[in-house]
mmCIF file with all atom_site columns, C-alpha atoms and ligand atoms in Angstrom:
data_model
loop_
_atom_site.group_PDB
_atom_site.id
_atom_site.type_symbol
_atom_site.label_atom_id
_atom_site.label_alt_id
_atom_site.label_comp_id
_atom_site.label_asym_id
_atom_site.label_entity_id
_atom_site.label_seq_id
_atom_site.pdbx_PDB_ins_code
_atom_site.Cartn_x
_atom_site.Cartn_y
_atom_site.Cartn_z
_atom_site.occupancy
_atom_site.B_iso_or_equiv
_atom_site.pdbx_formal_charge
_atom_site.auth_seq_id
_atom_site.auth_comp_id
_atom_site.auth_asym_id
_atom_site.auth_atom_id
_atom_site.pdbx_PDB_model_num
ATOM   1   C CA  . MET A 1 1   ? 13.993  -5.642  -17.303 1.00 0.00 ? 1   MET A CA  1
ATOM   2   C CA  . LEU A 1 2   ? 14.059  -8.710  -15.145 1.00 0.00 ? 2   LEU A CA  1
ATOM   3   C CA  . HIS A 1 3   ? 17.654  -9.333  -15.767 1.00 0.00 ? 3   HIS A CA  1
ATOM   4   C CA  . SER A 1 4   ? 18.506  -5.793  -14.859 1.00 0.00 ? 4   SER A CA  1
ATOM   5   C CA  . LEU A 1 5   ? 17.225  -6.034  -11.328 1.00 0.00 ? 5   LEU A CA  1
ATOM   6   C CA  . ASN A 1 6   ? 19.747  -5.888  -8.579  1.00 0.00 ? 6   ASN A CA  1
ATOM   7   C CA  . MET A 1 7   ? 19.655  -8.400  -5.704  1.00 0.00 ? 7   MET A CA  1
ATOM   8   C CA  . GLU A 1 8   ? 17.460  -6.447  -3.323  1.00 0.00 ? 8   GLU A CA  1
ATOM   9   C CA  . GLN A 1 9   ? 14.981  -5.672  -6.203  1.00 0.00 ? 9   GLN A CA  1
ATOM   10  C CA  . PHE A 1 10  ? 14.853  -9.213  -7.247  1.00 0.00 ? 10  PHE A CA  1
ATOM   11  C CA  . HIS A 1 11  ? 14.150  -10.363 -3.682  1.00 0.00 ? 11  HIS A CA  1
ATOM   12  C CA  . VAL A 1 12  ? 11.209  -7.951  -3.485  1.00 0.00 ? 12  VAL A CA  1
ATOM   13  C CA  . TYR A 1 13  ? 10.122  -8.970  -7.081  1.00 0.00 ? 13  TYR A CA  1
ATOM   14  C CA  . SER A 1 14  ? 10.075  -12.668 -6.158  1.00 0.00 ? 14  SER A CA  1
ATOM   15  C CA  . ALA A 1 15  ? 8.414   -12.171 -2.887  1.00 0.00 ? 15  ALA A CA  1
ATOM   16  C CA  . VAL A 1 16  ? 5.605   -10.141 -4.464  1.00 0.00 ? 16  VAL A CA  1
ATOM   17  C CA  . LEU A 1 17  ? 5.069   -12.453 -7.358  1.00 0.00 ? 17  LEU A CA  1
ATOM   18  C CA  . ASN A 1 18  ? 5.152   -15.360 -4.986  1.00 0.00 ? 18  ASN A CA  1
ATOM   19  C CA  . SER A 1 19  ? 2.281   -13.773 -2.987  1.00 0.00 ? 19  SER A CA  1
ATOM   20  C CA  . VAL A 1 20  ? 0.256   -13.129 -6.107  1.00 0.00 ? 20  VAL A CA  1
ATOM   21  C CA  . HIS A 1 21  ? 0.701   -16.567 -7.726  1.00 0.00 ? 21  HIS A CA  1
ATOM   22  C CA  . ASN A 1 22  ? -0.034  -18.464 -4.505  1.00 0.00 ? 22  ASN A CA  1
ATOM   23  C CA  . ASN A 1 23  ? -2.813  -16.226 -3.318  1.00 0.00 ? 23  ASN A CA  1
ATOM   24  C CA  . VAL A 1 24  ? -1.075  -15.319 -0.114  1.00 0.00 ? 24  VAL A CA  1
ATOM   25  C CA  . GLY A 1 25  ? -2.505  -11.883 -0.031  1.00 0.00 ? 25  GLY A CA  1
ATOM   26  C CA  . CYS A 1 26  ? 0.485   -10.417 1.637   1.00 0.00 ? 26  CYS A CA  1
ATOM   27  C CA  . PRO A 1 27  ? 0.913   -6.664  2.262   1.00 0.00 ? 27  PRO A CA  1
ATOM   28  C CA  . PHE A 1 28  ? 4.480   -5.387  1.581   1.00 0.00 ? 28  PHE A CA  1
ATOM   29  C CA  . PHE A 1 29  ? 6.084   -2.131  2.232   1.00 0.00 ? 29  PHE A CA  1
ATOM   30  C CA  . LEU A 1 30  ? 9.049   -1.216  -0.135  1.00 0.00 ? 30  LEU A CA  1
ATOM   31  C CA  . TYR A 1 31  ? 11.213  1.306   1.510   1.00 0.00 ? 31  TYR A CA  1
ATOM   32  C CA  . GLY A 1 32  ? 13.961  3.124   -0.289  1.00 0.00 ? 32  GLY A CA  1
ATOM   33  C CA  . HIS A 1 33  ? 15.511  6.596   -0.599  1.00 0.00 ? 33  HIS A CA  1
ATOM   34  C CA  . GLY A 1 34  ? 14.829  8.589   -3.658  1.00 0.00 ? 34  GLY A CA  1
ATOM   35  C CA  . GLY A 1 35  ? 16.494  7.072   -6.649  1.00 0.00 ? 35  GLY A CA  1
ATOM   36  C CA  . THR A 1 36  ? 17.056  3.613   -5.266  1.00 0.00 ? 36  THR A CA  1
ATOM   37  C CA  . GLY A 1 37  ? 14.953  1.908   -7.938  1.00 0.00 ? 37  GLY A CA  1
ATOM   38  C CA  . LYS A 1 38  ? 11.302  1.541   -6.468  1.00 0.00 ? 38  LYS A CA  1
ATOM   39  C CA  . THR A 1 39  ? 9.667   2.818   -9.655  1.00 0.00 ? 39  THR A CA  1
ATOM   40  C CA  . PHE A 1 40  ? 11.936  0.618   -11.765 1.00 0.00 ? 40  PHE A CA  1
ATOM   41  C CA  . LEU A 1 41  ? 10.771  -2.392  -9.650  1.00 0.00 ? 41  LEU A CA  1
ATOM   42  C CA  . TYR A 1 42  ? 7.090   -1.574  -9.875  1.00 0.00 ? 42  TYR A CA  1
ATOM   43  C CA  . ASN A 1 43  ? 7.456   -1.357  -13.574 1.00 0.00 ? 43  ASN A CA  1
ATOM   44  C CA  . ALA A 1 44  ? 9.206   -4.821  -13.717 1.00 0.00 ? 44  ALA A CA  1
ATOM   45  C CA  . ILE A 1 45  ? 6.601   -6.439  -11.638 1.00 0.00 ? 45  ILE A CA  1
ATOM   46  C CA  . THR A 1 46  ? 3.712   -4.840  -13.457 1.00 0.00 ? 46  THR A CA  1
ATOM   47  C CA  . ALA A 1 47  ? 5.170   -5.849  -16.796 1.00 0.00 ? 47  ALA A CA  1
ATOM   48  C CA  . LYS A 1 48  ? 5.509   -9.488  -15.665 1.00 0.00 ? 48  LYS A CA  1
ATOM   49  C CA  . LEU A 1 49  ? 1.950   -9.758  -14.254 1.00 0.00 ? 49  LEU A CA  1
ATOM   50  C CA  . ARG A 1 50  ? 0.359   -7.951  -17.194 1.00 0.00 ? 50  ARG A CA  1
ATOM   51  C CA  . SER A 1 51  ? 2.263   -10.256 -19.634 1.00 0.00 ? 51  SER A CA  1
ATOM   52  C CA  . GLN A 1 52  ? 0.504   -13.034 -17.724 1.00 0.00 ? 52  GLN A CA  1
ATOM   53  C CA  . SER A 1 53  ? -2.817  -11.299 -18.261 1.00 0.00 ? 53  SER A CA  1
ATOM   54  C CA  . LYS A 1 54  ? -3.179  -10.465 -14.534 1.00 0.00 ? 54  LYS A CA  1
ATOM   55  C CA  . LEU A 1 55  ? -4.719  -7.164  -13.560 1.00 0.00 ? 55  LEU A CA  1
ATOM   56  C CA  . VAL A 1 56  ? -2.474  -4.730  -11.660 1.00 0.00 ? 56  VAL A CA  1
ATOM   57  C CA  . ILE A 1 57  ? -3.806  -1.638  -10.225 1.00 0.00 ? 57  ILE A CA  1
ATOM   58  C CA  . LEU A 1 58  ? -1.223  1.217   -9.684  1.00 0.00 ? 58  LEU A CA  1
ATOM   59  C CA  . VAL A 1 59  ? -1.961  4.247   -7.557  1.00 0.00 ? 59  VAL A CA  1
ATOM   60  C CA  . ALA A 1 60  ? 0.127   7.017   -5.924  1.00 0.00 ? 60  ALA A CA  1
ATOM   61  C CA  . SER A 1 61  ? -0.695  9.328   -3.102  1.00 0.00 ? 61  SER A CA  1
ATOM   62  C CA  . SER A 1 62  ? -0.048  12.379  -5.267  1.00 0.00 ? 62  SER A CA  1
ATOM   63  C CA  . GLY A 1 63  ? -0.925  13.072  -8.883  1.00 0.00 ? 63  GLY A CA  1
ATOM   64  C CA  . ILE A 1 64  ? 2.705   13.843  -9.762  1.00 0.00 ? 64  ILE A CA  1
ATOM   65  C CA  . ALA A 1 65  ? 3.857   10.511  -8.444  1.00 0.00 ? 65  ALA A CA  1
ATOM   66  C CA  . ALA A 1 66  ? 1.102   8.823   -10.432 1.00 0.00 ? 66  ALA A CA  1
ATOM   67  C CA  . THR A 1 67  ? 2.344   10.216  -13.728 1.00 0.00 ? 67  THR A CA  1
ATOM   68  C CA  . LEU A 1 68  ? 5.519   8.242   -13.223 1.00 0.00 ? 68  LEU A CA  1
ATOM   69  C CA  . LEU A 1 69  ? 3.765   4.841   -13.259 1.00 0.00 ? 69  LEU A CA  1
ATOM   70  C CA  . PRO A 1 70  ? 2.083   2.962   -16.070 1.00 0.00 ? 70  PRO A CA  1
ATOM   71  C CA  . LYS A 1 71  ? -1.693  3.658   -16.193 1.00 0.00 ? 71  LYS A CA  1
ATOM   72  C CA  . ALA A 1 72  ? -1.665  4.898   -12.632 1.00 0.00 ? 72  ALA A CA  1
ATOM   73  C CA  . THR A 1 73  ? -4.084  7.294   -10.947 1.00 0.00 ? 73  THR A CA  1
ATOM   74  C CA  . THR A 1 74  ? -4.219  8.776   -7.476  1.00 0.00 ? 74  THR A CA  1
ATOM   75  C CA  . ALA A 1 75  ? -5.242  6.520   -4.720  1.00 0.00 ? 75  ALA A CA  1
ATOM   76  C CA  . HIS A 1 76  ? -8.169  8.917   -3.836  1.00 0.00 ? 76  HIS A CA  1
ATOM   77  C CA  . SER A 1 77  ? -9.423  8.724   -7.327  1.00 0.00 ? 77  SER A CA  1
ATOM   78  C CA  . ARG A 1 78  ? -9.123  4.930   -7.742  1.00 0.00 ? 78  ARG A CA  1
ATOM   79  C CA  . PHE A 1 79  ? -10.553 3.925   -4.388  1.00 0.00 ? 79  PHE A CA  1
ATOM   80  C CA  . LYS A 1 80  ? -13.059 6.854   -3.939  1.00 0.00 ? 80  LYS A CA  1
ATOM   81  C CA  . ILE A 1 81  ? -11.472 7.635   -0.609  1.00 0.00 ? 81  ILE A CA  1
ATOM   82  C CA  . PRO A 1 82  ? -13.432 10.269  1.422   1.00 0.00 ? 82  PRO A CA  1
ATOM   83  C CA  . LEU A 1 83  ? -11.646 13.576  1.751   1.00 0.00 ? 83  LEU A CA  1
ATOM   84  C CA  . ILE A 1 84  ? -12.734 13.839  5.299   1.00 0.00 ? 84  ILE A CA  1
ATOM   85  C CA  . LEU A 1 85  ? -11.783 10.691  7.192   1.00 0.00 ? 85  LEU A CA  1
ATOM   86  C CA  . ASP A 1 86  ? -12.445 9.217   10.540  1.00 0.00 ? 86  ASP A CA  1
ATOM   87  C CA  . ALA A 1 87  ? -11.754 5.827   12.235  1.00 0.00 ? 87  ALA A CA  1
ATOM   88  C CA  . SER A 1 88  ? -14.820 4.151   10.619  1.00 0.00 ? 88  SER A CA  1
ATOM   89  C CA  . SER A 1 89  ? -14.605 5.622   7.104   1.00 0.00 ? 89  SER A CA  1
ATOM   90  C CA  . THR A 1 90  ? -15.200 3.571   4.050   1.00 0.00 ? 90  THR A CA  1
ATOM   91  C CA  . CYS A 1 91  ? -14.787 4.320   0.272   1.00 0.00 ? 91  CYS A CA  1
ATOM   92  C CA  . THR A 1 92  ? -17.701 5.105   -1.785  1.00 0.00 ? 92  THR A CA  1
ATOM   93  C CA  . ILE A 1 93  ? -17.583 1.973   -3.911  1.00 0.00 ? 93  ILE A CA  1
ATOM   94  C CA  . LYS A 1 94  ? -20.713 -0.056  -4.147  1.00 0.00 ? 94  LYS A CA  1
ATOM   95  C CA  . LYS A 1 95  ? -20.641 -3.925  -4.748  1.00 0.00 ? 95  LYS A CA  1
ATOM   96  C CA  . GLY A 1 96  ? -21.566 -4.891  -8.360  1.00 0.00 ? 96  GLY A CA  1
ATOM   97  C CA  . THR A 1 97  ? -20.359 -1.583  -9.884  1.00 0.00 ? 97  THR A CA  1
ATOM   98  C CA  . HIS A 1 98  ? -17.722 -1.608  -12.576 1.00 0.00 ? 98  HIS A CA  1
ATOM   99  C CA  . LEU A 1 99  ? -15.074 -0.309  -10.209 1.00 0.00 ? 99  LEU A CA  1
ATOM   100 C CA  . ALA A 1 100 ? -15.985 -3.064  -7.657  1.00 0.00 ? 100 ALA A CA  1
ATOM   101 C CA  . GLU A 1 101 ? -15.494 -5.699  -10.173 1.00 0.00 ? 101 GLU A CA  1
ATOM   102 C CA  . LEU A 1 102 ? -12.262 -4.238  -11.345 1.00 0.00 ? 102 LEU A CA  1
ATOM   103 C CA  . LEU A 1 103 ? -10.982 -4.263  -7.750  1.00 0.00 ? 103 LEU A CA  1
ATOM   104 C CA  . LYS A 1 104 ? -12.319 -7.909  -7.272  1.00 0.00 ? 104 LYS A CA  1
ATOM   105 C CA  . GLU A 1 105 ? -10.263 -8.959  -10.385 1.00 0.00 ? 105 GLU A CA  1
ATOM   106 C CA  . ALA A 1 106 ? -7.037  -7.207  -9.309  1.00 0.00 ? 106 ALA A CA  1
ATOM   107 C CA  . SER A 1 107 ? -4.120  -9.600  -8.601  1.00 0.00 ? 107 SER A CA  1
ATOM   108 C CA  . LEU A 1 108 ? -1.884  -6.726  -7.158  1.00 0.00 ? 108 LEU A CA  1
ATOM   109 C CA  . ILE A 1 109 ? -2.313  -3.214  -6.077  1.00 0.00 ? 109 ILE A CA  1
ATOM   110 C CA  . ILE A 1 110 ? 0.747   -0.999  -6.031  1.00 0.00 ? 110 ILE A CA  1
ATOM   111 C CA  . TRP A 1 111 ? 0.577   2.204   -3.961  1.00 0.00 ? 111 TRP A CA  1
ATOM   112 C CA  . ASP A 1 112 ? 3.518   4.558   -4.374  1.00 0.00 ? 112 ASP A CA  1
ATOM   113 C CA  . GLU A 1 113 ? 4.323   7.362   -2.000  1.00 0.00 ? 113 GLU A CA  1
ATOM   114 C CA  . ALA A 1 114 ? 2.267   5.672   0.620   1.00 0.00 ? 114 ALA A CA  1
ATOM   115 C CA  . PRO A 1 115 ? 3.796   7.606   3.569   1.00 0.00 ? 115 PRO A CA  1
ATOM   116 C CA  . MET A 1 116 ? 2.057   10.746  2.246   1.00 0.00 ? 116 MET A CA  1
ATOM   117 C CA  . THR A 1 117 ? -1.341  9.141   3.157   1.00 0.00 ? 117 THR A CA  1
ATOM   118 C CA  . HIS A 1 118 ? -3.073  9.217   6.519   1.00 0.00 ? 118 HIS A CA  1
ATOM   119 C CA  . ARG A 1 119 ? -3.506  5.797   8.049   1.00 0.00 ? 119 ARG A CA  1
ATOM   120 C CA  . GLN A 1 120 ? -7.238  6.245   8.128   1.00 0.00 ? 120 GLN A CA  1
ATOM   121 C CA  . ALA A 1 121 ? -7.271  6.212   4.228   1.00 0.00 ? 121 ALA A CA  1
ATOM   122 C CA  . PHE A 1 122 ? -5.619  2.750   4.296   1.00 0.00 ? 122 PHE A CA  1
ATOM   123 C CA  . GLU A 1 123 ? -8.176  1.615   6.876   1.00 0.00 ? 123 GLU A CA  1
ATOM   124 C CA  . ALA A 1 124 ? -10.991 2.792   4.740   1.00 0.00 ? 124 ALA A CA  1
ATOM   125 C CA  . VAL A 1 125 ? -9.529  0.937   1.632   1.00 0.00 ? 125 VAL A CA  1
ATOM   126 C CA  . ASP A 1 126 ? -8.999  -2.134  3.753   1.00 0.00 ? 126 ASP A CA  1
ATOM   127 C CA  . ARG A 1 127 ? -12.797 -1.962  4.905   1.00 0.00 ? 127 ARG A CA  1
ATOM   128 C CA  . THR A 1 128 ? -13.916 -1.453  1.317   1.00 0.00 ? 128 THR A CA  1
ATOM   129 C CA  . LEU A 1 129 ? -11.850 -4.299  -0.161  1.00 0.00 ? 129 LEU A CA  1
ATOM   130 C CA  . CYS A 1 130 ? -12.973 -6.618  2.489   1.00 0.00 ? 130 CYS A CA  1
ATOM   131 C CA  . ASP A 1 131 ? -16.528 -5.654  1.627   1.00 0.00 ? 131 ASP A CA  1
ATOM   132 C CA  . ILE A 1 132 ? -16.024 -6.199  -2.024  1.00 0.00 ? 132 ILE A CA  1
ATOM   133 C CA  . MET A 1 133 ? -14.227 -9.595  -1.505  1.00 0.00 ? 133 MET A CA  1
ATOM   134 C CA  . ASN A 1 134 ? -16.878 -10.722 1.110   1.00 0.00 ? 134 ASN A CA  1
ATOM   135 C CA  . ILE A 1 135 ? -14.304 -11.088 3.875   1.00 0.00 ? 135 ILE A CA  1
ATOM   136 C CA  . PRO A 1 136 ? -15.504 -10.232 7.413   1.00 0.00 ? 136 PRO A CA  1
ATOM   137 C CA  . LEU A 1 137 ? -13.765 -7.297  9.095   1.00 0.00 ? 137 LEU A CA  1
ATOM   138 C CA  . SER A 1 138 ? -12.982 -9.296  12.311  1.00 0.00 ? 138 SER A CA  1
ATOM   139 C CA  . GLY A 1 139 ? -12.467 -12.795 13.350  1.00 0.00 ? 139 GLY A CA  1
ATOM   140 C CA  . GLU A 1 140 ? -10.578 -15.673 11.915  1.00 0.00 ? 140 GLU A CA  1
ATOM   141 C CA  . ARG A 1 141 ? -11.663 -15.129 8.327   1.00 0.00 ? 141 ARG A CA  1
ATOM   142 C CA  . TYR A 1 142 ? -10.520 -11.586 8.257   1.00 0.00 ? 142 TYR A CA  1
ATOM   143 C CA  . LYS A 1 143 ? -7.840  -10.809 5.753   1.00 0.00 ? 143 LYS A CA  1
ATOM   144 C CA  . LEU A 1 144 ? -6.033  -7.556  5.361   1.00 0.00 ? 144 LEU A CA  1
ATOM   145 C CA  . PHE A 1 145 ? -7.140  -5.652  2.351   1.00 0.00 ? 145 PHE A CA  1
ATOM   146 C CA  . GLY A 1 146 ? -9.604  -8.355  1.528   1.00 0.00 ? 146 GLY A CA  1
ATOM   147 C CA  . GLY A 1 147 ? -6.808  -10.900 0.827   1.00 0.00 ? 147 GLY A CA  1
ATOM   148 C CA  . LYS A 1 148 ? -5.351  -8.840  -1.884  1.00 0.00 ? 148 LYS A CA  1
ATOM   149 C CA  . THR A 1 149 ? -1.531  -8.526  -2.314  1.00 0.00 ? 149 THR A CA  1
ATOM   150 C CA  . VAL A 1 150 ? -0.672  -4.814  -1.883  1.00 0.00 ? 150 VAL A CA  1
ATOM   151 C CA  . LEU A 1 151 ? 2.738   -3.471  -2.433  1.00 0.00 ? 151 LEU A CA  1
ATOM   152 C CA  . PHE A 1 152 ? 3.133   -0.166  -0.657  1.00 0.00 ? 152 PHE A CA  1
ATOM   153 C CA  . GLY A 1 153 ? 6.199   1.956   -1.359  1.00 0.00 ? 153 GLY A CA  1
ATOM   154 C CA  . GLY A 1 154 ? 7.722   5.152   -0.517  1.00 0.00 ? 154 GLY A CA  1
ATOM   155 C CA  . ASP A 1 155 ? 10.339  7.046   1.657   1.00 0.00 ? 155 ASP A CA  1
ATOM   156 C CA  . PHE A 1 156 ? 9.337   8.143   5.111   1.00 0.00 ? 156 PHE A CA  1
ATOM   157 C CA  . ARG A 1 157 ? 12.051  10.633  5.200   1.00 0.00 ? 157 ARG A CA  1
ATOM   158 C CA  . GLN A 1 158 ? 10.586  12.627  2.280   1.00 0.00 ? 158 GLN A CA  1
ATOM   159 C CA  . THR A 1 159 ? 7.035   13.312  3.222   1.00 0.00 ? 159 THR A CA  1
ATOM   160 C CA  . LEU A 1 160 ? 4.606   12.595  6.003   1.00 0.00 ? 160 LEU A CA  1
ATOM   161 C CA  . PRO A 1 161 ? 0.917   13.548  5.791   1.00 0.00 ? 161 PRO A CA  1
ATOM   162 C CA  . VAL A 1 162 ? -0.032  16.819  7.546   1.00 0.00 ? 162 VAL A CA  1
ATOM   163 C CA  . ILE A 1 163 ? -2.369  16.843  10.588  1.00 0.00 ? 163 ILE A CA  1
ATOM   164 C CA  . THR A 1 164 ? -3.297  20.447  11.118  1.00 0.00 ? 164 THR A CA  1
ATOM   165 C CA  . GLU A 1 165 ? -2.795  21.615  14.713  1.00 0.00 ? 165 GLU A CA  1
ATOM   166 C CA  . ALA A 1 166 ? -1.742  18.117  15.919  1.00 0.00 ? 166 ALA A CA  1
ATOM   167 C CA  . GLY A 1 167 ? 1.089   19.499  17.761  1.00 0.00 ? 167 GLY A CA  1
ATOM   168 C CA  . PRO A 1 168 ? 4.104   17.296  18.730  1.00 0.00 ? 168 PRO A CA  1
ATOM   169 C CA  . LYS A 1 169 ? 1.689   14.344  19.140  1.00 0.00 ? 169 LYS A CA  1
ATOM   170 C CA  . GLY A 1 170 ? 0.932   14.429  15.363  1.00 0.00 ? 170 GLY A CA  1
ATOM   171 C CA  . LEU A 1 171 ? 3.381   11.571  14.499  1.00 0.00 ? 171 LEU A CA  1
ATOM   172 C CA  . ARG A 1 172 ? 1.922   9.409   17.265  1.00 0.00 ? 172 ARG A CA  1
ATOM   173 C CA  . ILE A 1 173 ? -1.600  9.878   15.826  1.00 0.00 ? 173 ILE A CA  1
ATOM   174 C CA  . LEU A 1 174 ? -0.211  8.757   12.386  1.00 0.00 ? 174 LEU A CA  1
ATOM   175 C CA  . ILE A 1 175 ? 1.716   5.667   13.243  1.00 0.00 ? 175 ILE A CA  1
ATOM   176 C CA  . LYS A 1 176 ? -0.405  4.254   16.198  1.00 0.00 ? 176 LYS A CA  1
ATOM   177 C CA  . ASN A 1 177 ? -3.762  2.597   15.832  1.00 0.00 ? 177 ASN A CA  1
ATOM   178 C CA  . ASN A 1 178 ? -6.860  3.495   17.894  1.00 0.00 ? 178 ASN A CA  1
ATOM   179 C CA  . ASP A 1 179 ? -5.695  1.334   20.912  1.00 0.00 ? 179 ASP A CA  1
ATOM   180 C CA  . ALA A 1 180 ? -2.382  3.032   20.877  1.00 0.00 ? 180 ALA A CA  1
ATOM   181 C CA  . ILE A 1 181 ? -0.641  -0.055  19.780  1.00 0.00 ? 181 ILE A CA  1
ATOM   182 C CA  . PRO A 1 182 ? 2.104   0.302   17.234  1.00 0.00 ? 182 PRO A CA  1
ATOM   183 C CA  . ASN A 1 183 ? 0.702   -0.295  13.820  1.00 0.00 ? 183 ASN A CA  1
ATOM   184 C CA  . ASP A 1 184 ? 1.843   -3.744  12.584  1.00 0.00 ? 184 ASP A CA  1
ATOM   185 C CA  . TYR A 1 185 ? 0.145   -3.758  9.252   1.00 0.00 ? 185 TYR A CA  1
ATOM   186 C CA  . THR A 1 186 ? 3.374   -3.557  7.218   1.00 0.00 ? 186 THR A CA  1
ATOM   187 C CA  . ARG A 1 187 ? 6.765   -5.008  7.202   1.00 0.00 ? 187 ARG A CA  1
ATOM   188 C CA  . ASN A 1 188 ? 8.359   -1.607  7.601   1.00 0.00 ? 188 ASN A CA  1
ATOM   189 C CA  . ILE A 1 189 ? 11.423  -2.320  9.722   1.00 0.00 ? 189 ILE A CA  1
ATOM   190 C CA  . VAL A 1 190 ? 13.190  0.851   8.814   1.00 0.00 ? 190 VAL A CA  1
ATOM   191 C CA  . PHE A 1 191 ? 10.097  2.900   9.675   1.00 0.00 ? 191 PHE A CA  1
ATOM   192 C CA  . ARG A 1 192 ? 10.046  1.400   13.121  1.00 0.00 ? 192 ARG A CA  1
ATOM   193 C CA  . GLU A 1 193 ? 13.643  2.269   13.652  1.00 0.00 ? 193 GLU A CA  1
ATOM   194 C CA  . ALA A 1 194 ? 13.309  5.814   12.361  1.00 0.00 ? 194 ALA A CA  1
ATOM   195 C CA  . PHE A 1 195 ? 10.408  6.550   14.789  1.00 0.00 ? 195 PHE A CA  1
ATOM   196 C CA  . ALA A 1 196 ? 11.613  4.202   17.543  1.00 0.00 ? 196 ALA A CA  1
ATOM   197 C CA  . ASP A 1 197 ? 11.559  7.040   20.161  1.00 0.00 ? 197 ASP A CA  1
ATOM   198 C CA  . ILE A 1 198 ? 7.921   7.922   19.443  1.00 0.00 ? 198 ILE A CA  1
ATOM   199 C CA  . LEU A 1 199 ? 6.801   4.331   19.281  1.00 0.00 ? 199 LEU A CA  1
ATOM   200 C CA  . GLN A 1 200 ? 8.361   3.613   22.788  1.00 0.00 ? 200 GLN A CA  1
ATOM   201 C CA  . ALA A 1 201 ? 7.189   6.813   24.420  1.00 0.00 ? 201 ALA A CA  1
HETATM 202 N N1  . ATP B 2 .   ? 18.154  -2.367  -11.731 1.00 0.00 ? 1   ATP B N1  1
HETATM 203 C C1  . ATP B 2 .   ? 18.240  -1.240  -12.468 1.00 0.00 ? 1   ATP B C1  1
HETATM 204 N N2  . ATP B 2 .   ? 18.979  -1.236  -13.606 1.00 0.00 ? 1   ATP B N2  1
HETATM 205 C C2  . ATP B 2 .   ? 19.132  -0.134  -14.365 1.00 0.00 ? 1   ATP B C2  1
HETATM 206 N N3  . ATP B 2 .   ? 18.556  1.119   -13.870 1.00 0.00 ? 1   ATP B N3  1
HETATM 207 C C3  . ATP B 2 .   ? 17.932  1.174   -12.698 1.00 0.00 ? 1   ATP B C3  1
HETATM 208 C C4  . ATP B 2 .   ? 17.790  0.049   -11.959 1.00 0.00 ? 1   ATP B C4  1
HETATM 209 N N4  . ATP B 2 .   ? 17.118  0.504   -10.842 1.00 0.00 ? 1   ATP B N4  1
HETATM 210 C C5  . ATP B 2 .   ? 16.851  1.757   -10.998 1.00 0.00 ? 1   ATP B C5  1
HETATM 211 N N5  . ATP B 2 .   ? 17.410  2.086   -12.227 1.00 0.00 ? 1   ATP B N5  1
HETATM 212 C C6  . ATP B 2 .   ? 17.369  3.503   -12.577 1.00 0.00 ? 1   ATP B C6  1
HETATM 213 O O1  . ATP B 2 .   ? 17.701  4.431   -11.601 1.00 0.00 ? 1   ATP B O1  1
HETATM 214 C C7  . ATP B 2 .   ? 17.022  5.595   -11.642 1.00 0.00 ? 1   ATP B C7  1
HETATM 215 C C8  . ATP B 2 .   ? 16.203  5.857   -10.289 1.00 0.00 ? 1   ATP B C8  1
HETATM 216 O O2  . ATP B 2 .   ? 15.221  4.752   -10.105 1.00 0.00 ? 1   ATP B O2  1
HETATM 217 P P1  . ATP B 2 .   ? 13.730  5.000   -9.745  1.00 0.00 ? 1   ATP B P1  1
HETATM 218 O O3  . ATP B 2 .   ? 13.190  6.139   -10.461 1.00 0.00 ? 1   ATP B O3  1
HETATM 219 O O4  . ATP B 2 .   ? 13.119  3.726   -9.973  1.00 0.00 ? 1   ATP B O4  1
HETATM 220 O O5  . ATP B 2 .   ? 13.979  5.396   -8.259  1.00 0.00 ? 1   ATP B O5  1
HETATM 221 P P2  . ATP B 2 .   ? 12.973  5.523   -7.011  1.00 0.00 ? 1   ATP B P2  1
HETATM 222 O O6  . ATP B 2 .   ? 13.301  4.820   -5.876  1.00 0.00 ? 1   ATP B O6  1
HETATM 223 O O7  . ATP B 2 .   ? 11.516  5.289   -7.579  1.00 0.00 ? 1   ATP B O7  1
HETATM 224 O O8  . ATP B 2 .   ? 12.944  7.148   -6.842  1.00 0.00 ? 1   ATP B O8  1
HETATM 225 P P3  . ATP B 2 .   ? 12.061  8.235   -6.176  1.00 0.00 ? 1   ATP B P3  1
HETATM 226 O O9  . ATP B 2 .   ? 11.729  7.833   -4.770  1.00 0.00 ? 1   ATP B O9  1
HETATM 227 O O10 . ATP B 2 .   ? 12.670  9.477   -6.246  1.00 0.00 ? 1   ATP B O10 1
HETATM 228 O O11 . ATP B 2 .   ? 10.844  8.201   -7.036  1.00 0.00 ? 1   ATP B O11 1
HETATM 229 C C9  . ATP B 2 .   ? 16.063  5.415   -12.861 1.00 0.00 ? 1   ATP B C9  1
HETATM 230 O O12 . ATP B 2 .   ? 16.656  6.157   -13.922 1.00 0.00 ? 1   ATP B O12 1
HETATM 231 C C10 . ATP B 2 .   ? 15.967  4.060   -13.092 1.00 0.00 ? 1   ATP B C10 1
HETATM 232 O O13 . ATP B 2 .   ? 15.677  3.678   -14.484 1.00 0.00 ? 1   ATP B O13 1
#
């Protein structure tokens, strides 16, 4: 499978594996139109790491997307993300539980169709992983997602989460953080270009 990867896929493959093997804990965003080989790449990365006895957790924002990935579940199910979210939400995972230990062990989290999920869900997962990994939520020792390597993927042109009655400001709510500073959590250059008008407004 590795030999089948095209150059762009191989670049992402190498960057993600490098982050896992060197404990860099880097968050990635894999952007690509439908059919450009994101799922193919998730499978290649997962097969490689699982062959090295590393734990890879695969989730997707929707159940249908999860069925396309090996042993994947929805993100809401895996991380126990609350259905009603706010700016300080956390997931209902307690330290010491089987699930907490599983997440602690994970070398890589792959989250497909990420653009379908509200940013407060990612923030809740971030807080929860920090708690599980004993990483403070602020200060110099803070590490995004508790220092885990996380590979998000999806296509912003296909689906964005719905905010009921948000009006034209809905997108701003989705892509800006509480201080109205553009969200810099991912390396999503294309996303920034696609929504440049909104980010600058
Ligand atoms: N490097 C490759 N070598 C051979 N086949 C590939 C390669 N990359 C992708 N494919 C094939 O191309 C098709 C589309 O790829 P894939 O399903 O991974 O795209 P995707 O980006 O996940 O699409 P979507 O966003 O619609 O889920 C699949 O049949 C897949 O097996």
